[in-house]
Amino acid sequence: MRQFFLWICCLPLALKIDAQDLPVDKKATAETIHLYRHLKGLPQKGFLFGHQDDLAYGVGWKYVPGRSDVRDVTGDYPGLYGWELGRTELDHPVNLDSVPFDKMREFIRLAYRRGGVITISWHLNNPLTGGTAWQPAPGTVASILPGGEKNALYKSWLDKVAVFLQSLKGDQGENIPVILRLFHELNGSWFWWGANHCTPDELKRLWRFTVSYLRDEKQLHNLLYAYNTDNFATPEAWLERYPGDDWVDIAGFDTYQRKSNAEFAPAFDTMLTMLETIAAQHGKIPALTEFGYNGLPDSSWWTGTLLPVLEKHRLAYIMAWRNAGDEAGGDHEFYVPFAGQASAPDFVRFHASPRVLFQQAATKEKLYQ
Ligand code: BMA
């Protein structure tokens, strides 16, 4: 009886939350809805720290079970893990950064089991020309829209992506929730879906078609959808290609420090203020979907430059890009410190900030319940 009374009492509240607080996919699984709601509330507490390909490799190592550069330095894994699907569309066994999809699936399962969050990007090849994501060609986006000559090919690529996303299962057989970061950095022009290569309307149609196809045709109900630009100058610029509130769960942008701290920090701060305003106005979850300062040459960058700006803002997560290490041509690429790197002690201080949520803090949040 008492239980019945409680149930009746709470009903209006429960209904209200249900009606107002569902992601893009109204049939999303329970775990996905829980994640969505937690991410909405999280900014009041702090932001998850994420890292691309964290469990696969770091600077000077590859595929060492349990290893992570973030963990080597802080003793704690990230709270969010980024992965990349480029080349799934070609049935390749490894992605464009040589990560085998079978290993990726296992890493995703491990992280989910620990209570971590998964986000996935897709540098898909150019479906019109067969070139890479970085090889734009006029008419590519139009060609894959319904009625276009490559629409069937694009759908067959989405089918392959759907197979992978559907194969991500937790221990009870439940689908693992994934934040899918479609057509990222779409205000830049380095990808074929970029600003100089299609109209805003074409991009919006492509976005809606893609979401509808995965959600309604493929019946994937474990996805949250992240829309993100690169650096942007005005809210209007961020919104130019925004497909609408019914099509986006997470609002973000990517930024890389390529200038001095004194130039980077205020520009970053201004973008975060604009993002927070947009996210609040549109009821979206604000996130820094990708960031980095390649090579981390400033030993106090984490708490001297990055954290003071982040502490002024409210985000659900931030994600550092990958620790590729040495690359062809003598270049190197890494965005979190490894053991012994100059900024490692400062990264430990960053980890200690109560607003920065790594794995241990994320696990306590029980994001899927
Ligand atoms: C870029 C670089 C490349 C990588 C690509 C896709 O930013 O890290 O080395 O291949 O992302 O992950």
GROMACS .gro file of C-alpha atoms and ligand atoms in nm:
model
  381
    1MET     CA    1   0.000   0.000   0.000
    2ARG     CA    2   0.272   0.240   0.101
    3GLN     CA    3   0.457   0.155  -0.216
    4PHE     CA    4   0.144   0.222  -0.418
    5PHE     CA    5   0.104   0.559  -0.246
    6LEU     CA    6   0.465   0.650  -0.321
    7TRP     CA    7   0.420   0.547  -0.679
    8ILE     CA    8   0.111   0.764  -0.720
    9CYS     CA    9   0.289   1.056  -0.554
   10CYS     CA   10   0.589   1.035  -0.779
   11LEU     CA   11   0.397   0.972  -1.097
   12PRO     CA   12   0.353   1.332  -1.211
   13LEU     CA   13   0.722   1.396  -1.153
   14ALA     CA   14   0.821   1.085  -1.342
   15LEU     CA   15   0.591   1.171  -1.630
   16LYS     CA   16   0.716   1.526  -1.641
   17ILE     CA   17   1.076   1.415  -1.662
   18ASP     CA   18   0.989   1.157  -1.927
   19ALA     CA   19   0.809   1.407  -2.142
   20GLN     CA   20   1.072   1.676  -2.124
   21ASP     CA   21   1.392   1.492  -2.093
   22LEU     CA   22   1.434   1.237  -2.367
   23PRO     CA   23   1.716   1.231  -2.618
   24VAL     CA   24   1.677   1.253  -2.997
   25ASP     CA   25   1.579   0.887  -2.993
   26LYS     CA   26   1.250   0.859  -2.806
   27LYS     CA   27   1.295   0.481  -2.802
   28ALA     CA   28   1.644   0.499  -2.654
   29THR     CA   29   1.736   0.213  -2.420
   30ALA     CA   30   1.714   0.265  -2.045
   31GLU     CA   31   2.094   0.287  -2.013
   32THR     CA   32   2.109   0.548  -2.290
   33ILE     CA   33   1.839   0.760  -2.127
   34HIS     CA   34   2.016   0.735  -1.792
   35LEU     CA   35   2.341   0.845  -1.949
   36TYR     CA   36   2.168   1.134  -2.124
   37ARG     CA   37   2.010   1.258  -1.803
   38HIS     CA   38   2.330   1.222  -1.603
   39LEU     CA   39   2.521   1.414  -1.868
   40LYS     CA   40   2.262   1.690  -1.847
   41GLY     CA   41   2.314   1.729  -1.474
   42LEU     CA   42   2.687   1.663  -1.467
   43PRO     CA   43   2.807   2.016  -1.555
   44GLN     CA   44   2.686   2.137  -1.214
   45LYS     CA   45   2.934   1.899  -1.056
   46GLY     CA   46   3.219   1.884  -1.302
   47PHE     CA   47   3.324   1.749  -1.640
   48LEU     CA   48   3.444   1.407  -1.748
   49PHE     CA   49   3.798   1.394  -1.880
   50GLY     CA   50   3.820   1.197  -2.204
   51HIS     CA   51   4.097   1.071  -2.430
   52GLN     CA   52   4.089   0.932  -2.784
   53ASP     CA   53   4.220   0.574  -2.831
   54ASP     CA   54   4.336   0.578  -2.469
   55LEU     CA   55   4.347   0.202  -2.413
   56ALA     CA   56   4.488   0.106  -2.753
   57TYR     CA   57   4.824   0.283  -2.755
   58GLY     CA   58   5.026   0.569  -2.614
   59VAL     CA   59   5.361   0.729  -2.672
   60GLY     CA   60   5.607   0.445  -2.725
   61TRP     CA   61   5.366   0.150  -2.672
   62LYS     CA   62   5.077  -0.032  -2.839
   63TYR     CA   63   4.825  -0.285  -2.711
   64VAL     CA   64   4.961  -0.350  -2.364
   65PRO     CA   65   4.667  -0.488  -2.164
   66GLY     CA   66   4.545  -0.243  -1.901
   67ARG     CA   67   4.785   0.029  -2.009
   68SER     CA   68   4.691   0.392  -2.068
   69ASP     CA   69   4.912   0.703  -2.074
   70VAL     CA   70   4.651   0.879  -1.860
   71ARG     CA   71   4.667   0.600  -1.605
   72ASP     CA   72   5.047   0.578  -1.616
   73VAL     CA   73   5.060   0.941  -1.504
   74THR     CA   74   4.759   0.978  -1.272
   75GLY     CA   75   4.683   0.622  -1.156
   76ASP     CA   76   4.331   0.670  -1.293
   77TYR     CA   77   4.177   0.601  -1.634
   78PRO     CA   78   3.982   0.870  -1.822
   79GLY     CA   79   3.609   0.904  -1.752
   80LEU     CA   80   3.531   0.914  -2.124
   81TYR     CA   81   3.687   0.727  -2.415
   82GLY     CA   82   3.693   0.834  -2.779
   83TRP     CA   83   3.709   0.583  -3.067
   84GLU     CA   84   3.705   0.617  -3.442
   85LEU     CA   85   3.520   0.422  -3.710
   86GLY     CA   86   3.700   0.538  -4.028
   87ARG     CA   87   3.740   0.240  -4.268
   88THR     CA   88   3.450   0.038  -4.119
   89GLU     CA   89   3.273   0.147  -4.434
   90LEU     CA   90   3.532  -0.043  -4.639
   91ASP     CA   91   3.508  -0.362  -4.432
   92HIS     CA   92   3.867  -0.316  -4.319
   93PRO     CA   93   3.957  -0.505  -4.002
   94VAL     CA   94   4.149  -0.200  -3.868
   95ASN     CA   95   4.055   0.167  -3.863
   96LEU     CA   96   4.242   0.451  -4.030
   97ASP     CA   97   4.472   0.480  -3.729
   98SER     CA   98   4.543   0.103  -3.735
   99VAL     CA   99   4.320   0.014  -3.440
  100PRO     CA  100   4.160  -0.329  -3.502
  101PHE     CA  101   3.783  -0.308  -3.468
  102ASP     CA  102   3.779  -0.630  -3.266
  103LYS     CA  103   4.014  -0.481  -3.009
  104MET     CA  104   3.815  -0.157  -3.010
  105ARG     CA  105   3.500  -0.350  -2.923
  106GLU     CA  106   3.676  -0.513  -2.627
  107PHE     CA  107   3.818  -0.181  -2.505
  108ILE     CA  108   3.470  -0.030  -2.523
  109ARG     CA  109   3.327  -0.317  -2.320
  110LEU     CA  110   3.600  -0.281  -2.057
  111ALA     CA  111   3.546   0.092  -2.021
  112TYR     CA  112   3.168   0.058  -2.004
  113ARG     CA  113   3.201  -0.210  -1.739
  114ARG     CA  114   3.398   0.039  -1.530
  115GLY     CA  115   3.127   0.299  -1.577
  116GLY     CA  116   3.309   0.509  -1.838
  117VAL     CA  117   3.146   0.690  -2.130
  118ILE     CA  118   3.206   0.609  -2.497
  119THR     CA  119   3.211   0.857  -2.784
  120ILE     CA  120   3.277   0.764  -3.146
  121SER     CA  121   3.377   0.971  -3.450
  122TRP     CA  122   3.383   0.864  -3.813
  123HIS     CA  123   3.631   1.001  -4.067
  124LEU     CA  124   3.448   0.821  -4.346
  125ASN     CA  125   3.597   0.818  -4.692
  126ASN     CA  126   3.458   1.035  -4.967
  127PRO     CA  127   3.169   0.825  -5.101
  128LEU     CA  128   3.165   1.005  -5.436
  129THR     CA  129   3.532   0.969  -5.527
  130GLY     CA  130   3.663   0.695  -5.300
  131GLY     CA  131   3.919   0.944  -5.163
  132THR     CA  132   3.977   0.998  -4.793
  133ALA     CA  133   3.769   1.217  -4.560
  134TRP     CA  134   4.026   1.492  -4.630
  135GLN     CA  135   3.968   1.484  -5.006
  136PRO     CA  136   3.661   1.694  -5.080
  137ALA     CA  137   3.493   1.696  -5.420
  138PRO     CA  138   3.208   1.915  -5.544
  139GLY     CA  139   2.869   1.753  -5.507
  140THR     CA  140   2.970   1.483  -5.259
  141VAL     CA  141   2.704   1.561  -4.997
  142ALA     CA  142   2.431   1.601  -5.261
  143SER     CA  143   2.532   1.267  -5.412
  144ILE     CA  144   2.458   1.072  -5.094
  145LEU     CA  145   2.124   1.233  -5.010
  146PRO     CA  146   1.808   1.041  -5.108
  147GLY     CA  147   1.782   1.051  -5.486
  148GLY     CA  148   2.158   1.099  -5.526
  149GLU     CA  149   2.376   0.858  -5.722
  150LYS     CA  150   2.566   0.750  -5.410
  151ASN     CA  151   2.276   0.726  -5.167
  152ALA     CA  152   2.267   0.347  -5.187
  153LEU     CA  153   2.642   0.329  -5.128
  154TYR     CA  154   2.614   0.562  -4.829
  155LYS     CA  155   2.334   0.350  -4.683
  156SER     CA  156   2.549   0.039  -4.723
  157TRP     CA  157   2.822   0.219  -4.526
  158LEU     CA  158   2.573   0.310  -4.253
  159ASP     CA  159   2.469  -0.056  -4.245
  160LYS     CA  160   2.828  -0.150  -4.159
  161VAL     CA  161   2.851   0.118  -3.892
  162ALA     CA  162   2.522  -0.012  -3.750
  163VAL     CA  163   2.660  -0.367  -3.731
  164PHE     CA  164   2.955  -0.243  -3.524
  165LEU     CA  165   2.742  -0.024  -3.296
  166GLN     CA  166   2.495  -0.306  -3.248
  167SER     CA  167   2.776  -0.543  -3.154
  168LEU     CA  168   2.872  -0.337  -2.847
  169LYS     CA  169   2.713  -0.530  -2.561
  170GLY     CA  170   2.737  -0.511  -2.186
  171ASP     CA  171   2.748  -0.815  -1.960
  172GLN     CA  172   2.369  -0.849  -1.952
  173GLY     CA  173   2.349  -0.836  -2.331
  174GLU     CA  174   2.236  -0.473  -2.322
  175ASN     CA  175   2.359  -0.238  -2.592
  176ILE     CA  176   2.634  -0.009  -2.474
  177PRO     CA  177   2.535   0.358  -2.509
  178VAL     CA  178   2.753   0.556  -2.748
  179ILE     CA  179   2.778   0.928  -2.818
  180LEU     CA  180   2.803   0.938  -3.197
  181ARG     CA  181   2.988   1.248  -3.316
  182LEU     CA  182   2.875   1.285  -3.674
  183PHE     CA  183   3.034   1.510  -3.937
  184HIS     CA  184   3.261   1.677  -3.686
  185GLU     CA  185   3.425   2.017  -3.746
  186LEU     CA  186   3.166   2.085  -4.015
  187ASN     CA  187   3.233   2.459  -4.023
  188GLY     CA  188   3.589   2.396  -4.143
  189SER     CA  189   3.663   2.289  -4.499
  190TRP     CA  190   3.921   2.012  -4.455
  191PHE     CA  191   3.663   1.730  -4.473
  192TRP     CA  192   3.434   1.659  -4.768
  193TRP     CA  193   3.131   1.748  -4.554
  194GLY     CA  194   3.290   2.085  -4.466
  195ALA     CA  195   3.159   2.436  -4.512
  196ASN     CA  196   3.301   2.512  -4.856
  197HIS     CA  197   3.184   2.183  -5.003
  198CYS     CA  198   2.810   2.181  -4.932
  199THR     CA  199   2.534   2.424  -4.843
  200PRO     CA  200   2.399   2.449  -4.487
  201ASP     CA  201   2.075   2.297  -4.613
  202GLU     CA  202   2.255   1.998  -4.767
  203LEU     CA  203   2.443   1.932  -4.446
  204LYS     CA  204   2.125   1.957  -4.237
  205ARG     CA  205   1.951   1.713  -4.472
  206LEU     CA  206   2.245   1.476  -4.454
  207TRP     CA  207   2.243   1.492  -4.074
  208ARG     CA  208   1.872   1.422  -4.047
  209PHE     CA  209   1.887   1.144  -4.304
  210THR     CA  210   2.176   0.979  -4.118
  211VAL     CA  211   2.008   0.998  -3.778
  212SER     CA  212   1.677   0.873  -3.919
  213TYR     CA  213   1.848   0.586  -4.096
  214LEU     CA  214   2.039   0.465  -3.789
  215ARG     CA  215   1.750   0.519  -3.548
  216ASP     CA  216   1.443   0.427  -3.754
  217GLU     CA  217   1.570   0.193  -4.027
  218LYS     CA  218   1.847   0.017  -3.837
  219GLN     CA  219   1.661   0.047  -3.504
  220LEU     CA  220   1.971   0.147  -3.310
  221HIS     CA  221   1.856   0.277  -2.975
  222ASN     CA  222   2.186   0.311  -2.792
  223LEU     CA  223   2.297   0.639  -2.950
  224LEU     CA  224   2.321   0.999  -2.839
  225TYR     CA  225   2.409   1.243  -3.116
  226ALA     CA  226   2.680   1.508  -3.082
  227TYR     CA  227   2.696   1.806  -3.319
  228ASN     CA  228   3.026   1.988  -3.316
  229THR     CA  229   3.200   2.263  -3.502
  230ASP     CA  230   3.565   2.360  -3.498
  231ASN     CA  231   3.665   2.707  -3.363
  232PHE     CA  232   3.384   2.954  -3.427
  233ALA     CA  233   3.350   3.331  -3.408
  234THR     CA  234   2.980   3.387  -3.335
  235PRO     CA  235   2.676   3.188  -3.216
  236GLU     CA  236   2.532   3.233  -3.566
  237ALA     CA  237   2.838   3.066  -3.715
  238TRP     CA  238   2.801   2.769  -3.479
  239LEU     CA  239   2.430   2.743  -3.564
  240GLU     CA  240   2.464   2.785  -3.941
  241ARG     CA  241   2.453   2.411  -4.011
  242TYR     CA  242   2.273   2.300  -3.693
  243PRO     CA  243   2.007   2.047  -3.800
  244GLY     CA  244   1.757   2.143  -3.527
  245ASP     CA  245   1.682   2.063  -3.165
  246ASP     CA  246   1.505   1.739  -3.253
  247TRP     CA  247   1.826   1.601  -3.406
  248VAL     CA  248   2.100   1.679  -3.157
  249ASP     CA  249   2.171   1.576  -2.797
  250ILE     CA  250   2.515   1.721  -2.735
  251ALA     CA  251   2.646   2.059  -2.850
  252GLY     CA  252   3.019   2.104  -2.880
  253PHE     CA  253   3.323   2.233  -3.058
  254ASP     CA  254   3.682   2.125  -3.116
  255THR     CA  255   3.979   2.346  -3.047
  256TYR     CA  256   4.356   2.309  -3.056
  257GLN     CA  257   4.607   2.544  -2.904
  258ARG     CA  258   4.842   2.659  -3.178
  259LYS     CA  259   4.934   2.995  -3.030
  260SER     CA  260   5.068   3.130  -2.701
  261ASN     CA  261   4.873   3.073  -2.379
  262ALA     CA  262   4.794   3.445  -2.370
  263GLU     CA  263   4.628   3.427  -2.710
  264PHE     CA  264   4.461   3.088  -2.667
  265ALA     CA  265   4.297   3.131  -2.324
  266PRO     CA  266   4.071   3.433  -2.397
  267ALA     CA  267   3.960   3.294  -2.735
  268PHE     CA  268   3.880   2.958  -2.572
  269ASP     CA  269   3.695   3.134  -2.290
  270THR     CA  270   3.482   3.332  -2.537
  271MET     CA  271   3.387   3.020  -2.734
  272LEU     CA  272   3.289   2.837  -2.416
  273THR     CA  273   3.066   3.126  -2.312
  274MET     CA  274   2.894   3.119  -2.652
  275LEU     CA  275   2.858   2.741  -2.641
  276GLU     CA  276   2.703   2.748  -2.294
  277THR     CA  277   2.452   3.010  -2.405
  278ILE     CA  278   2.359   2.813  -2.717
  279ALA     CA  279   2.332   2.486  -2.524
  280ALA     CA  280   2.110   2.646  -2.259
  281GLN     CA  281   1.886   2.810  -2.519
  282HIS     CA  282   1.847   2.485  -2.712
  283GLY     CA  283   1.831   2.246  -2.416
  284LYS     CA  284   2.150   2.062  -2.520
  285ILE     CA  285   2.441   1.914  -2.327
  286PRO     CA  286   2.754   2.130  -2.368
  287ALA     CA  287   3.087   1.954  -2.428
  288LEU     CA  288   3.437   2.023  -2.553
  289THR     CA  289   3.431   1.739  -2.803
  290GLU     CA  290   3.802   1.749  -2.895
  291PHE     CA  291   4.096   1.956  -2.776
  292GLY     CA  292   4.468   1.950  -2.747
  293TYR     CA  293   4.802   2.126  -2.733
  294ASN     CA  294   5.027   1.904  -2.939
  295GLY     CA  295   5.348   1.804  -2.766
  296LEU     CA  296   5.251   1.984  -2.443
  297PRO     CA  297   5.556   2.212  -2.441
  298ASP     CA  298   5.434   2.412  -2.137
  299SER     CA  299   5.493   2.213  -1.818
  300SER     CA  300   5.214   2.394  -1.631
  301TRP     CA  301   4.958   2.412  -1.914
  302TRP     CA  302   4.692   2.196  -1.745
  303THR     CA  303   4.644   2.402  -1.430
  304GLY     CA  304   4.805   2.724  -1.553
  305THR     CA  305   4.608   2.773  -1.875
  306LEU     CA  306   4.340   2.509  -1.939
  307LEU     CA  307   4.183   2.461  -1.596
  308PRO     CA  308   4.140   2.830  -1.504
  309VAL     CA  309   3.927   2.874  -1.818
  310LEU     CA  310   3.734   2.548  -1.775
  311GLU     CA  311   3.655   2.635  -1.412
  312LYS     CA  312   3.460   2.939  -1.532
  313HIS     CA  313   3.230   2.717  -1.737
  314ARG     CA  314   2.989   2.427  -1.711
  315LEU     CA  315   3.052   2.136  -1.947
  316ALA     CA  316   2.964   1.765  -1.934
  317TYR     CA  317   3.294   1.647  -2.078
  318ILE     CA  318   3.615   1.739  -2.252
  319MET     CA  319   3.813   1.504  -2.476
  320ALA     CA  320   4.184   1.521  -2.555
  321TRP     CA  321   4.289   1.381  -2.893
  322ARG     CA  322   4.510   1.080  -2.944
  323ASN     CA  323   4.863   1.003  -2.824
  324ALA     CA  324   4.990   0.881  -3.159
  325GLY     CA  325   5.355   0.943  -3.066
  326ASP     CA  326   5.610   0.955  -3.346
  327GLU     CA  327   5.467   0.979  -3.695
  328ALA     CA  328   5.602   0.957  -4.047
  329GLY     CA  329   5.823   1.247  -4.151
  330GLY     CA  330   5.956   1.308  -3.800
  331ASP     CA  331   5.634   1.461  -3.667
  332HIS     CA  332   5.487   1.367  -3.334
  333GLU     CA  333   5.138   1.389  -3.197
  334PHE     CA  334   5.028   1.363  -2.833
  335TYR     CA  335   4.779   1.559  -2.624
  336VAL     CA  336   4.802   1.401  -2.280
  337PRO     CA  337   5.132   1.350  -2.099
  338PHE     CA  338   5.300   1.013  -2.068
  339ALA     CA  339   5.518   0.914  -1.772
  340GLY     CA  340   5.819   1.145  -1.766
  341GLN     CA  341   5.672   1.405  -2.005
  342ALA     CA  342   5.727   1.767  -1.897
  343SER     CA  343   5.362   1.837  -1.810
  344ALA     CA  344   5.304   1.506  -1.623
  345PRO     CA  345   5.332   1.652  -1.268
  346ASP     CA  346   5.092   1.930  -1.363
  347PHE     CA  347   4.849   1.677  -1.512
  348VAL     CA  348   4.847   1.505  -1.171
  349ARG     CA  349   4.746   1.839  -1.017
  350PHE     CA  350   4.478   1.878  -1.286
  351HIS     CA  351   4.348   1.529  -1.201
  352ALA     CA  352   4.320   1.635  -0.836
  353SER     CA  353   4.079   1.919  -0.914
  354PRO     CA  354   3.735   1.826  -0.781
  355ARG     CA  355   3.574   1.950  -1.103
  356VAL     CA  356   3.770   1.711  -1.325
  357LEU     CA  357   3.612   1.365  -1.335
  358PHE     CA  358   3.833   1.074  -1.438
  359GLN     CA  359   3.728   0.709  -1.421
  360GLN     CA  360   3.707   0.675  -1.043
  361ALA     CA  361   3.480   0.977  -1.016
  362ALA     CA  362   3.277   0.869  -1.321
  363THR     CA  363   3.219   0.523  -1.174
  364LYS     CA  364   3.075   0.683  -0.859
  365GLU     CA  365   2.824   0.874  -1.070
  366LYS     CA  366   2.665   0.544  -1.189
  367LEU     CA  367   2.596   0.704  -1.523
  368TYR     CA  368   2.395   0.413  -1.662
  369GLN     CA  369   2.154   0.375  -1.371
  370BMA     C1  370   4.389   1.352  -3.696
  370BMA     C2  371   4.527   1.296  -3.668
  370BMA     C3  372   4.553   1.186  -3.764
  370BMA     C4  373   4.441   1.082  -3.757
  370BMA     C5  374   4.306   1.148  -3.772
  370BMA     C6  375   4.190   1.052  -3.758
  370BMA     O1  376   4.361   1.459  -3.615
  370BMA     O2  377   4.533   1.246  -3.537
  370BMA     O3  378   4.677   1.125  -3.733
  370BMA     O4  379   4.458   0.984  -3.855
  370BMA     O5  380   4.293   1.251  -3.679
  370BMA     O6  381   4.184   0.992  -3.632
   0.00000   0.00000   0.00000
